[in-house]
């Protein structure tokens, strides 16, 4: 397993800069986000990716499936179909070993809605509606369980076990193991074993304390927090995953730093902590 | 099930004030904390509780069991033995229907320690060492699973299922169901059913967004957030719990308000939302 730099770690870099600093830091793979891809257009982005010689480890992100309103729901599905096409195009443009993986975040509770099981059911139903499109495009839908801190407002799928309950309903749906989201789970070892070949992406960043004021940016560089990465990496490897390991860090001070410095620091922390 | 005002909701009130505003708000039960009890001494506190005519629904809190250092570990056990005695004394002083329940919080990872399974094992071992003392005092140890947001720095027991895995090793150990900590859990219904008579306390407060800057104070009055209390209350009732329902809210703006106003507001929110 090798390091991939997820673009979210250098959020303020445009796609050209992100590809450049990734290469300059000696990293062979990148995890892309839809927004910086859209800034240059899909065809342009694909050409830039091809020129970079980098692998593409995933596209972030689809999902946000929990709207109860039919128009919003339809719009979400259409947007996810576009994301599926983008994933296929970008993975095809990447170097050999690229992974046509679309990371899916379930979405939170609609405003004023307290029916968590209902929102969870809508997320699962939406994935069911996208499975054929993904299969036709050769894209793996990867359901990302999110830390329970986000259950209300971002991701109602809260554990790896719950993500697998959804994924296992379909032959071609995978899951994301992100240390930030799952490190606390008493069932982690058992659920990673259960996931086996369904692990479509492995992402790392640390859980830091005290938690920063903005909980969405509460992630740290590996080694700065409490997560035992070597153990999670071993579990993921034993489950059969052999793809890239994305470093995905949402953290204001890292975003404010020079992106090449961040990429270089990421390489060091990865080598020291992640145990790949 | 009836409302009990947990002292943490009016944190800045001393014990005399807390007992007074609880009565004045028409609430029949109070959940006590060790610190305000210690301020007046145990005997004095017991006399004040007896005079108040209120029930005591629990004492918060024991625990903090995860130190690896032998001296710290021994000190934690001794402190918990004192808490067991305090629980017995205060429950005996309360009105009929008082519950000799000591709420236990596991504690977080020691500084620099990333071995979460190890810390969890030490918490379970500490409970094993206290079981006989609790039984001799007629006190129920109630293991409180804490929201995974606190897994690193406050409570390594993260789910109701995990708390039950510990509690079920002993005939006299119970669990706390606190909506804030467990509302997101996909296994909530199944684990509340499993808990059955082991539910020793039921606490409520809301999960609010955006999460306040201090994650320790991220709790809201019922109705201000995302939790479907009626459903959790029904599950807890179906599991056989018939004790008091404590409202326990850590929230700076609630702490800054007049304690009688808070108690009155608590009654209204409880009646409107909790479904008891």
Short mmCIF file of C-alpha atoms in Angstrom, two decimals:
data_model
loop_
_atom_site.label_atom_id
_atom_site.label_comp_id
_atom_site.label_asym_id
_atom_site.label_seq_id
_atom_site.Cartn_x
_atom_site.Cartn_y
_atom_site.Cartn_z
CA UNK A 1 0.00 0.00 0.00
CA UNK A 2 1.33 3.40 -0.97
CA UNK A 3 0.56 6.96 -0.02
CA UNK A 4 -1.96 9.01 -1.97
CA UNK A 5 -2.47 12.68 -1.21
CA UNK A 6 -6.14 13.53 -1.01
CA UNK A 7 -6.75 17.01 -2.39
CA UNK A 8 -8.72 18.00 0.71
CA UNK A 9 -5.43 18.07 2.62
CA UNK A 10 -4.29 20.97 0.44
CA UNK A 11 -7.74 22.40 -0.06
CA UNK A 12 -6.72 25.84 -1.31
CA UNK A 13 -4.48 24.52 -4.08
CA UNK A 14 -6.06 24.36 -7.53
CA UNK A 15 -5.81 21.13 -9.51
CA UNK A 16 -2.62 22.11 -11.35
CA UNK A 17 -0.90 23.01 -8.09
CA UNK A 18 -2.19 19.89 -6.36
CA UNK A 19 -0.85 17.63 -9.13
CA UNK A 20 2.48 19.47 -9.12
CA UNK A 21 3.14 19.38 -5.37
CA UNK A 22 2.05 15.76 -5.17
CA UNK A 23 4.65 14.85 -7.79
CA UNK A 24 7.29 17.11 -6.29
CA UNK A 25 6.84 15.47 -2.90
CA UNK A 26 7.50 12.11 -4.51
CA UNK A 27 3.92 10.88 -4.03
CA UNK A 28 2.61 8.69 -6.87
CA UNK A 29 -1.11 8.97 -6.34
CA UNK A 30 -3.77 11.60 -5.70
CA UNK A 31 -7.33 11.55 -4.38
CA UNK A 32 -9.36 14.09 -6.34
CA UNK A 33 -12.27 16.30 -5.36
CA UNK A 34 -15.07 17.31 -7.67
CA UNK A 35 -14.88 21.05 -7.02
CA UNK A 36 -11.28 21.66 -8.21
CA UNK A 37 -11.94 19.29 -11.12
CA UNK A 38 -15.01 21.34 -12.09
CA UNK A 39 -12.95 24.54 -12.03
CA UNK A 40 -10.96 23.35 -15.04
CA UNK A 41 -13.68 21.16 -16.57
CA UNK A 42 -13.67 17.38 -16.70
CA UNK A 43 -11.84 17.02 -20.02
CA UNK A 44 -9.16 19.48 -18.98
CA UNK A 45 -8.79 17.80 -15.62
CA UNK A 46 -8.45 14.39 -17.23
CA UNK A 47 -5.73 15.69 -19.54
CA UNK A 48 -3.88 17.25 -16.61
CA UNK A 49 -4.13 14.03 -14.63
CA UNK A 50 -2.84 12.02 -17.58
CA UNK A 51 0.08 14.43 -18.01
CA UNK A 52 0.92 14.21 -14.32
CA UNK A 53 1.62 10.49 -14.45
CA UNK A 54 -0.09 10.12 -11.08
CA UNK A 55 -2.54 7.43 -10.11
CA UNK A 56 -6.04 8.51 -9.10
CA UNK A 57 -7.06 6.76 -5.89
CA UNK A 58 -10.64 8.05 -5.62
CA UNK A 59 -13.01 10.89 -6.38
CA UNK A 60 -14.61 12.74 -3.46
CA UNK A 61 -17.44 12.97 -3.22
CA UNK A 62 -20.92 11.91 -4.02
CA UNK A 63 -23.81 11.23 -1.74
CA UNK A 64 -25.94 13.66 0.30
CA UNK A 65 -28.89 11.39 -0.18
CA UNK A 66 -31.14 12.18 2.73
CA UNK A 67 -33.48 14.87 1.40
CA UNK A 68 -37.10 13.87 1.81
CA UNK A 69 -38.26 16.42 -0.77
CA UNK A 70 -38.69 14.63 -4.15
CA UNK A 71 -37.11 17.41 -6.22
CA UNK A 72 -34.06 17.57 -4.02
CA UNK A 73 -33.81 13.84 -4.03
CA UNK A 74 -33.96 13.71 -7.83
CA UNK A 75 -31.35 16.45 -8.06
CA UNK A 76 -29.06 14.53 -5.72
CA UNK A 77 -29.36 11.38 -7.82
CA UNK A 78 -28.63 13.29 -11.03
CA UNK A 79 -25.62 14.90 -9.45
CA UNK A 80 -24.36 11.51 -8.34
CA UNK A 81 -24.76 10.14 -11.86
CA UNK A 82 -22.51 12.94 -13.07
CA UNK A 83 -20.05 12.08 -10.31
CA UNK A 84 -20.01 8.46 -11.49
CA UNK A 85 -19.06 9.59 -15.01
CA UNK A 86 -16.39 11.89 -13.63
CA UNK A 87 -14.96 9.05 -11.57
CA UNK A 88 -14.72 6.78 -14.59
CA UNK A 89 -13.11 9.48 -16.74
CA UNK A 90 -10.55 10.53 -14.15
CA UNK A 91 -9.59 7.00 -13.15
CA UNK A 92 -9.10 6.15 -16.85
CA UNK A 93 -6.84 9.18 -17.19
CA UNK A 94 -4.74 8.22 -14.19
CA UNK A 95 -1.67 6.00 -14.28
CA UNK A 96 -2.07 2.20 -14.09
CA UNK A 97 -3.33 1.21 -10.66
CA UNK A 98 -5.84 4.05 -10.56
CA UNK A 99 -9.08 3.15 -8.79
CA UNK A 100 -12.51 4.08 -10.17
CA UNK A 101 -13.87 4.72 -6.70
CA UNK A 102 -16.53 7.31 -5.89
CA UNK A 103 -16.65 8.14 -2.19
CA UNK A 104 -20.22 8.55 -0.94
CA UNK A 105 -21.23 10.51 2.13
CA UNK A 106 -24.78 9.82 3.23
CA UNK A 107 -25.83 13.33 4.20
CA UNK A 108 -27.42 14.53 7.42
CA UNK A 109 -30.92 14.95 8.77
CA UNK A 110 -33.05 17.40 6.79
CA UNK A 111 -33.88 20.62 8.64
CA UNK A 112 -36.23 19.95 11.53
CA UNK A 113 -36.33 16.23 10.80
CA UNK A 114 -35.55 13.95 13.76
CA UNK A 115 -36.22 10.64 12.03
CA UNK A 116 -32.73 9.17 11.85
CA UNK A 117 -33.85 5.69 10.74
CA UNK A 118 -35.88 7.33 7.96
CA UNK A 119 -32.89 9.33 6.71
CA UNK A 120 -30.75 6.21 6.83
CA UNK A 121 -33.30 4.31 4.77
CA UNK A 122 -33.38 7.07 2.14
CA UNK A 123 -29.59 6.95 1.87
CA UNK A 124 -29.67 3.21 1.29
CA UNK A 125 -32.47 3.56 -1.27
CA UNK A 126 -30.51 6.19 -3.18
CA UNK A 127 -27.49 3.93 -3.39
CA UNK A 128 -29.76 1.20 -4.76
CA UNK A 129 -30.86 3.59 -7.50
CA UNK A 130 -27.26 4.30 -8.51
CA UNK A 131 -25.87 0.79 -8.52
CA UNK A 132 -26.64 0.01 -12.15
CA UNK A 133 -25.20 3.30 -13.39
CA UNK A 134 -22.04 2.70 -11.41
CA UNK A 135 -21.70 -0.85 -12.70
CA UNK A 136 -22.20 0.29 -16.28
CA UNK A 137 -19.44 2.86 -15.85
CA UNK A 138 -17.14 0.40 -14.10
CA UNK A 139 -17.21 2.58 -10.99
CA UNK A 140 -17.18 1.33 -7.40
CA UNK A 141 -19.51 3.21 -5.08
CA UNK A 142 -17.73 3.46 -1.73
CA UNK A 143 -19.96 4.17 1.26
CA UNK A 144 -18.10 6.16 3.88
CA UNK A 145 -19.27 5.75 7.45
CA UNK A 146 -18.83 9.06 9.22
CA UNK A 147 -17.92 9.63 12.85
CA UNK A 148 -21.07 9.91 14.99
CA UNK A 149 -20.13 13.54 15.61
CA UNK A 150 -21.54 14.15 12.11
CA UNK A 151 -24.69 12.03 12.38
CA UNK A 152 -27.01 15.02 12.60
CA UNK A 153 -25.65 17.30 9.92
CA UNK A 154 -23.42 15.41 7.52
CA UNK A 155 -23.53 11.65 7.50
CA UNK A 156 -26.23 9.46 8.97
CA UNK A 157 -24.25 6.28 8.25
CA UNK A 158 -22.22 6.15 11.44
CA UNK A 159 -20.32 2.88 11.65
CA UNK A 160 -18.46 0.53 9.35
CA UNK A 161 -20.95 -2.18 10.28
CA UNK A 162 -23.83 0.00 9.19
CA UNK A 163 -22.07 0.89 5.92
CA UNK A 164 -21.55 -2.81 5.26
CA UNK A 165 -25.21 -3.52 5.97
CA UNK A 166 -25.93 -1.21 3.03
CA UNK A 167 -23.05 -2.29 0.79
CA UNK A 168 -23.71 -5.99 1.15
CA UNK A 169 -27.09 -5.60 -0.48
CA UNK A 170 -25.29 -5.10 -3.81
CA UNK A 171 -22.46 -6.97 -5.52
CA UNK A 172 -20.53 -3.86 -6.55
CA UNK A 173 -20.75 -1.48 -3.59
CA UNK A 174 -17.77 -0.96 -1.33
CA UNK A 175 -16.93 0.94 1.82
CA UNK A 176 -14.36 3.49 2.90
CA UNK A 177 -12.29 2.90 6.03
CA UNK A 178 -11.25 6.33 7.31
CA UNK A 179 -9.34 6.22 10.57
CA UNK A 180 -10.82 9.52 11.75
CA UNK A 181 -14.33 8.15 11.42
CA UNK A 182 -13.86 4.62 12.73
CA UNK A 183 -10.90 4.55 15.11
CA UNK A 184 -13.08 4.60 18.26
CA UNK A 185 -15.35 1.71 17.18
CA UNK A 186 -15.20 -1.27 19.57
CA UNK A 187 -16.22 -3.45 16.60
CA UNK A 188 -13.53 -2.10 14.28
CA UNK A 189 -11.42 -5.25 13.94
CA UNK A 190 -14.45 -7.45 13.41
CA UNK A 191 -16.04 -5.11 10.86
CA UNK A 192 -12.82 -4.61 8.88
CA UNK A 193 -12.52 -8.39 8.65
CA UNK A 194 -16.13 -8.58 7.54
CA UNK A 195 -15.53 -5.88 4.93
CA UNK A 196 -12.73 -7.85 3.25
CA UNK A 197 -12.78 -7.15 -0.49
CA UNK A 198 -15.41 -4.46 -0.05
CA UNK A 199 -12.78 -2.05 1.26
CA UNK A 200 -12.60 0.33 -1.69
CA UNK A 201 -10.59 3.08 -0.04
CA UNK A 202 -8.46 3.48 3.08
CA UNK A 203 -8.05 7.02 4.32
CA UNK A 204 -6.00 8.25 7.25
CA UNK A 205 -5.77 11.28 9.45
CA UNK A 206 -5.53 11.69 13.19
CA UNK A 207 -8.04 12.47 15.96
CA UNK A 208 -6.66 15.43 17.88
CA UNK A 209 -7.61 16.91 21.23
CA UNK A 210 -8.73 19.32 22.35
CA UNK A 211 -11.16 19.19 19.47
CA UNK A 212 -10.83 22.41 17.43
CA UNK A 213 -13.73 24.86 17.64
CA UNK A 214 -14.98 23.90 14.18
CA UNK A 215 -15.73 20.20 14.42
CA UNK A 216 -15.60 19.86 10.64
CA UNK A 217 -11.92 20.80 10.75
CA UNK A 218 -11.03 18.64 13.70
CA UNK A 219 -8.55 16.41 11.93
CA UNK A 220 -4.84 16.23 12.45
CA UNK A 221 -1.68 15.05 10.75
CA UNK A 222 -0.82 11.46 11.60
CA UNK A 223 1.14 11.39 14.83
CA UNK A 224 -0.42 14.57 16.22
CA UNK A 225 -3.30 12.73 17.88
CA UNK A 226 -4.55 9.53 19.44
CA UNK A 227 -4.93 7.01 16.64
CA UNK A 228 -2.89 3.82 16.47
CA UNK A 229 -2.50 3.75 12.69
CA UNK A 230 -0.25 0.71 12.54
CA UNK A 231 -2.98 -1.47 14.00
CA UNK A 232 -5.67 -0.19 11.62
CA UNK A 233 -3.33 -0.56 8.64
CA UNK A 234 -2.58 -4.13 9.65
CA UNK A 235 -6.29 -4.92 9.91
CA UNK A 236 -6.96 -3.38 6.50
CA UNK A 237 -4.06 -5.26 4.93
CA UNK A 238 -5.15 -8.53 6.50
CA UNK A 239 -8.61 -7.93 5.05
CA UNK A 240 -6.97 -7.97 1.62
CA UNK A 241 -6.82 -4.29 0.73
CA UNK A 242 -3.76 -3.49 -1.34
CA UNK A 243 -4.66 -0.12 -2.87
CA UNK A 244 -3.40 3.35 -2.10
CA UNK A 245 -3.77 4.93 1.33
CA UNK A 246 -5.16 8.43 1.11
CA UNK A 247 -4.15 11.09 3.57
CA UNK A 248 -7.20 13.33 3.92
CA UNK A 249 -6.95 16.08 6.53
CA UNK A 250 -9.46 18.85 7.12
CA UNK A 251 -7.54 21.30 9.27
CA UNK A 252 -7.38 25.06 8.98
CA UNK A 253 -3.73 25.45 9.93
CA UNK A 254 -2.72 22.77 7.43
CA UNK A 255 -4.84 24.45 4.76
CA UNK A 256 -3.15 27.76 5.54
CA UNK A 257 0.32 26.28 5.06
CA UNK A 258 2.25 26.06 1.78
CA UNK A 259 0.89 23.05 -0.13
CA UNK A 260 4.29 21.64 -1.04
CA UNK A 261 5.37 21.87 2.60
CA UNK A 262 2.19 20.05 3.56
CA UNK A 263 2.83 17.35 0.96
CA UNK A 264 6.38 16.86 2.22
CA UNK A 265 5.24 16.78 5.82
CA UNK A 266 2.56 14.27 4.85
CA UNK A 267 5.19 11.94 3.38
CA UNK A 268 7.20 12.06 6.61
CA UNK A 269 4.23 11.50 8.90
CA UNK A 270 2.96 8.72 6.69
CA UNK A 271 6.29 6.92 6.71
CA UNK A 272 6.64 7.30 10.47
CA UNK A 273 3.09 6.47 11.58
CA UNK A 274 0.91 4.66 9.11
CA UNK A 275 2.73 1.38 8.92
CA UNK A 276 2.05 0.68 5.26
CA UNK B 1 -41.08 7.73 34.63
CA UNK B 2 -40.69 11.18 36.09
CA UNK B 3 -38.31 14.06 35.63
CA UNK B 4 -35.20 14.41 37.76
CA UNK B 5 -33.01 17.47 37.49
CA UNK B 6 -29.37 16.52 37.28
CA UNK B 7 -27.24 19.08 39.10
CA UNK B 8 -24.93 19.45 36.11
CA UNK B 9 -27.75 21.30 34.34
CA UNK B 10 -27.45 24.08 36.93
CA UNK B 11 -23.76 23.64 37.51
CA UNK B 12 -23.10 26.96 39.24
CA UNK B 13 -25.80 26.48 41.89
CA UNK B 14 -24.60 25.13 45.23
CA UNK B 15 -26.39 22.15 46.75
CA UNK B 16 -28.82 24.25 48.82
CA UNK B 17 -29.80 26.28 45.77
CA UNK B 18 -30.07 23.20 43.59
CA UNK B 19 -32.40 21.48 46.05
CA UNK B 20 -34.48 24.64 46.41
CA UNK B 21 -34.97 25.40 42.71
CA UNK B 22 -35.69 21.74 41.98
CA UNK B 23 -38.52 21.80 44.54
CA UNK B 24 -39.73 25.23 43.45
CA UNK B 25 -39.99 24.03 39.86
CA UNK B 26 -42.18 21.18 41.01
CA UNK B 27 -39.60 18.51 40.25
CA UNK B 28 -39.56 15.60 42.71
CA UNK B 29 -36.12 14.17 42.09
CA UNK B 30 -32.53 15.31 41.73
CA UNK B 31 -29.36 13.78 40.32
CA UNK B 32 -26.45 14.78 42.54
CA UNK B 33 -22.80 15.48 41.77
CA UNK B 34 -19.95 14.73 44.12
CA UNK B 35 -18.32 18.18 43.99
CA UNK B 36 -21.26 20.22 45.36
CA UNK B 37 -21.89 17.45 47.90
CA UNK B 38 -18.27 17.67 49.04
CA UNK B 39 -18.59 21.43 49.49
CA UNK B 40 -21.01 20.90 52.38
CA UNK B 41 -19.68 17.53 53.50
CA UNK B 42 -21.44 14.21 53.09
CA UNK B 43 -23.36 14.29 56.40
CA UNK B 44 -24.53 17.82 55.80
CA UNK B 45 -25.53 17.01 52.24
CA UNK B 46 -27.48 13.95 53.38
CA UNK B 47 -29.35 16.07 55.93
CA UNK B 48 -30.16 18.70 53.31
CA UNK B 49 -31.38 16.03 50.88
CA UNK B 50 -33.56 14.48 53.59
CA UNK B 51 -35.02 17.89 54.44
CA UNK B 52 -35.75 18.60 50.78
CA UNK B 53 -38.10 15.67 50.43
CA UNK B 54 -36.64 15.01 46.99
CA UNK B 55 -35.70 11.64 45.58
CA UNK B 56 -32.08 11.07 44.60
CA UNK B 57 -31.89 9.52 41.16
CA UNK B 58 -28.11 8.99 40.95
CA UNK B 59 -24.72 10.27 42.01
CA UNK B 60 -22.34 11.53 39.33
CA UNK B 61 -19.72 10.43 39.02
CA UNK B 62 -17.18 7.76 39.54
CA UNK B 63 -14.86 6.14 37.09
CA UNK B 64 -11.78 7.53 35.33
CA UNK B 65 -10.25 4.11 35.41
CA UNK B 66 -7.80 4.15 32.54
CA UNK B 67 -4.52 5.22 34.15
CA UNK B 68 -1.77 2.70 33.49
CA UNK B 69 0.34 4.02 36.36
CA UNK B 70 -0.23 1.78 39.45
CA UNK B 71 -0.39 4.68 41.93
CA UNK B 72 -2.94 6.56 39.88
CA UNK B 73 -4.90 3.41 39.38
CA UNK B 74 -4.97 2.70 43.11
CA UNK B 75 -6.00 6.30 43.81
CA UNK B 76 -8.85 6.00 41.31
CA UNK B 77 -10.12 2.82 42.95
CA UNK B 78 -9.98 4.39 46.41
CA UNK B 79 -11.82 7.44 45.18
CA UNK B 80 -14.49 5.22 43.66
CA UNK B 81 -14.89 3.34 46.94
CA UNK B 82 -15.61 6.69 48.60
CA UNK B 83 -18.09 7.46 45.83
CA UNK B 84 -19.86 4.17 46.50
CA UNK B 85 -20.28 5.11 50.17
CA UNK B 86 -21.51 8.57 49.20
CA UNK B 87 -24.04 7.02 46.83
CA UNK B 88 -25.42 4.74 49.52
CA UNK B 89 -25.66 7.57 52.06
CA UNK B 90 -27.33 10.04 49.73
CA UNK B 91 -29.80 7.54 48.29
CA UNK B 92 -30.76 6.53 51.84
CA UNK B 93 -31.34 10.19 52.68
CA UNK B 94 -33.56 10.75 49.66
CA UNK B 95 -37.28 10.22 49.54
CA UNK B 96 -38.70 6.75 48.81
CA UNK B 97 -37.95 5.77 45.24
CA UNK B 98 -34.39 7.08 45.43
CA UNK B 99 -31.89 5.01 43.45
CA UNK B 100 -28.48 4.04 44.85
CA UNK B 101 -26.86 4.43 41.45
CA UNK B 102 -23.27 5.56 40.91
CA UNK B 103 -22.64 6.74 37.36
CA UNK B 104 -19.26 5.60 36.05
CA UNK B 105 -17.35 7.26 33.24
CA UNK B 106 -14.49 5.14 31.95
CA UNK B 107 -11.89 7.85 31.43
CA UNK B 108 -9.81 8.60 28.35
CA UNK B 109 -6.48 7.52 26.95
CA UNK B 110 -3.53 8.38 29.19
CA UNK B 111 -1.23 11.06 27.76
CA UNK B 112 0.61 9.78 24.73
CA UNK B 113 -1.05 6.37 24.93
CA UNK B 114 -2.69 5.15 21.72
CA UNK B 115 -3.69 1.71 22.96
CA UNK B 116 -7.47 2.04 23.05
CA UNK B 117 -8.16 -1.68 23.63
CA UNK B 118 -5.70 -1.57 26.54
CA UNK B 119 -7.44 1.40 28.15
CA UNK B 120 -10.78 -0.32 27.68
CA UNK B 121 -9.49 -3.45 29.37
CA UNK B 122 -8.22 -1.43 32.34
CA UNK B 123 -11.64 0.20 32.74
CA UNK B 124 -13.34 -3.18 32.80
CA UNK B 125 -10.79 -4.54 35.26
CA UNK B 126 -11.35 -1.59 37.60
CA UNK B 127 -15.08 -2.20 37.60
CA UNK B 128 -14.40 -5.82 38.49
CA UNK B 129 -12.41 -4.63 41.50
CA UNK B 130 -15.29 -2.46 42.73
CA UNK B 131 -18.16 -4.88 42.29
CA UNK B 132 -17.96 -6.42 45.75
CA UNK B 133 -17.76 -3.04 47.48
CA UNK B 134 -20.76 -1.82 45.56
CA UNK B 135 -22.77 -4.94 46.34
CA UNK B 136 -21.90 -4.66 50.04
CA UNK B 137 -23.13 -1.07 50.04
CA UNK B 138 -26.25 -1.89 48.05
CA UNK B 139 -25.07 0.42 45.27
CA UNK B 140 -25.54 -0.17 41.56
CA UNK B 141 -22.53 0.69 39.43
CA UNK B 142 -23.86 2.20 36.21
CA UNK B 143 -21.46 2.20 33.29
CA UNK B 144 -22.09 5.16 31.03
CA UNK B 145 -21.11 4.74 27.40
CA UNK B 146 -19.89 8.08 26.12
CA UNK B 147 -20.30 9.50 22.64
CA UNK B 148 -17.31 8.57 20.45
CA UNK B 149 -16.42 12.27 20.37
CA UNK B 150 -15.02 11.65 23.87
CA UNK B 151 -13.22 8.36 23.19
CA UNK B 152 -9.76 9.93 23.32
CA UNK B 153 -10.01 12.19 26.33
CA UNK B 154 -12.94 11.25 28.53
CA UNK B 155 -14.61 7.92 28.01
CA UNK B 156 -13.18 4.93 26.17
CA UNK B 157 -16.44 3.00 26.51
CA UNK B 158 -18.19 4.26 23.41
CA UNK B 159 -21.38 2.32 22.82
CA UNK B 160 -24.20 0.83 24.83
CA UNK B 161 -23.25 -2.56 23.44
CA UNK B 162 -19.72 -2.17 24.73
CA UNK B 163 -20.97 -1.01 28.16
CA UNK B 164 -23.18 -4.09 28.30
CA UNK B 165 -20.26 -6.33 27.38
CA UNK B 166 -18.64 -5.07 30.59
CA UNK B 167 -21.77 -4.94 32.77
CA UNK B 168 -22.91 -8.44 31.86
CA UNK B 169 -19.78 -9.92 33.43
CA UNK B 170 -21.25 -9.09 36.85
CA UNK B 171 -24.68 -9.64 38.37
CA UNK B 172 -24.97 -6.15 39.89
CA UNK B 173 -23.57 -3.77 37.29
CA UNK B 174 -25.89 -1.63 35.21
CA UNK B 175 -25.63 0.87 32.39
CA UNK B 176 -26.68 4.45 31.76
CA UNK B 177 -28.66 5.32 28.66
CA UNK B 178 -27.94 8.99 27.91
CA UNK B 179 -29.56 10.23 24.72
CA UNK B 180 -26.66 12.57 23.95
CA UNK B 181 -24.21 9.70 23.97
CA UNK B 182 -26.23 7.01 22.20
CA UNK B 183 -28.81 8.67 19.94
CA UNK B 184 -26.75 8.11 16.76
CA UNK B 185 -26.14 4.39 17.34
CA UNK B 186 -27.57 2.18 14.58
CA UNK B 187 -27.80 -0.61 17.18
CA UNK B 188 -29.62 1.52 19.76
CA UNK B 189 -32.96 -0.30 19.74
CA UNK B 190 -31.34 -3.71 19.85
CA UNK B 191 -28.93 -2.76 22.64
CA UNK B 192 -31.61 -1.08 24.79
CA UNK B 193 -33.64 -4.28 24.51
CA UNK B 194 -30.58 -6.28 25.44
CA UNK B 195 -29.95 -4.00 28.43
CA UNK B 196 -33.40 -4.65 29.90
CA UNK B 197 -33.16 -4.58 33.71
CA UNK B 198 -29.55 -3.39 33.56
CA UNK B 199 -30.71 0.12 32.68
CA UNK B 200 -29.87 1.88 35.93
CA UNK B 201 -30.31 5.44 34.74
CA UNK B 202 -31.88 7.21 31.79
CA UNK B 203 -30.55 10.68 31.05
CA UNK B 204 -31.69 13.11 28.40
CA UNK B 205 -30.40 16.18 26.64
CA UNK B 206 -30.27 17.15 22.99
CA UNK B 207 -27.61 17.03 20.29
CA UNK B 208 -27.39 20.52 18.84
CA UNK B 209 -25.74 21.84 15.68
CA UNK B 210 -23.58 23.56 14.88
CA UNK B 211 -21.59 21.94 17.62
CA UNK B 212 -20.45 24.62 20.10
CA UNK B 213 -16.74 25.42 20.13
CA UNK B 214 -16.20 23.53 23.38
CA UNK B 215 -17.25 19.98 22.59
CA UNK B 216 -17.65 19.23 26.29
CA UNK B 217 -20.45 21.78 26.45
CA UNK B 218 -22.16 20.72 23.25
CA UNK B 219 -25.45 19.67 24.80
CA UNK B 220 -28.80 21.33 24.37
CA UNK B 221 -32.20 21.55 26.01
CA UNK B 222 -34.60 18.94 24.71
CA UNK B 223 -36.25 20.24 21.56
CA UNK B 224 -33.35 22.47 20.57
CA UNK B 225 -31.61 19.75 18.58
CA UNK B 226 -31.94 16.59 16.55
CA UNK B 227 -32.88 13.82 18.97
CA UNK B 228 -36.18 11.96 18.76
CA UNK B 229 -36.69 11.56 22.51
CA UNK B 230 -40.10 9.94 22.31
CA UNK B 231 -38.65 6.96 20.48
CA UNK B 232 -35.77 6.49 22.92
CA UNK B 233 -38.10 6.85 25.90
CA UNK B 234 -40.41 4.23 24.45
CA UNK B 235 -37.49 1.84 23.94
CA UNK B 236 -36.28 2.40 27.50
CA UNK B 237 -39.79 1.91 28.90
CA UNK B 238 -40.29 -1.27 26.86
CA UNK B 239 -37.01 -2.54 28.26
CA UNK B 240 -38.58 -2.27 31.70
CA UNK B 241 -37.02 0.88 33.10
CA UNK B 242 -39.44 2.74 35.36
CA UNK B 243 -37.12 5.05 37.30
CA UNK B 244 -36.59 8.77 37.06
CA UNK B 245 -35.41 10.45 33.88
CA UNK B 246 -32.55 12.81 34.52
CA UNK B 247 -32.11 15.95 32.48
CA UNK B 248 -28.36 16.53 32.35
CA UNK B 249 -27.20 19.40 30.14
CA UNK B 250 -23.65 20.73 29.86
CA UNK B 251 -24.15 24.05 28.12
CA UNK B 252 -22.53 27.38 28.92
CA UNK B 253 -25.55 29.55 28.17
CA UNK B 254 -27.78 27.34 30.32
CA UNK B 255 -25.20 27.45 33.11
CA UNK B 256 -25.12 31.24 32.85
CA UNK B 257 -28.90 31.52 33.24
CA UNK B 258 -30.82 31.78 36.53
CA UNK B 259 -31.09 28.25 37.95
CA UNK B 260 -34.78 28.50 38.78
CA UNK B 261 -35.50 29.70 35.25
CA UNK B 262 -33.51 26.75 33.93
CA UNK B 263 -35.43 24.33 36.16
CA UNK B 264 -38.76 25.73 34.97
CA UNK B 265 -37.66 25.62 31.35
CA UNK B 266 -36.51 22.05 31.88
CA UNK B 267 -39.97 21.04 33.09
CA UNK B 268 -41.58 22.53 29.99
CA UNK B 269 -39.14 20.96 27.54
CA UNK B 270 -39.38 17.63 29.31
CA UNK B 271 -43.18 17.62 29.15
CA UNK B 272 -43.19 18.63 25.50
CA UNK B 273 -40.40 16.41 24.16
CA UNK B 274 -39.39 13.47 26.27
CA UNK B 275 -42.55 11.42 26.08
CA UNK B 276 -42.41 10.01 29.58
#
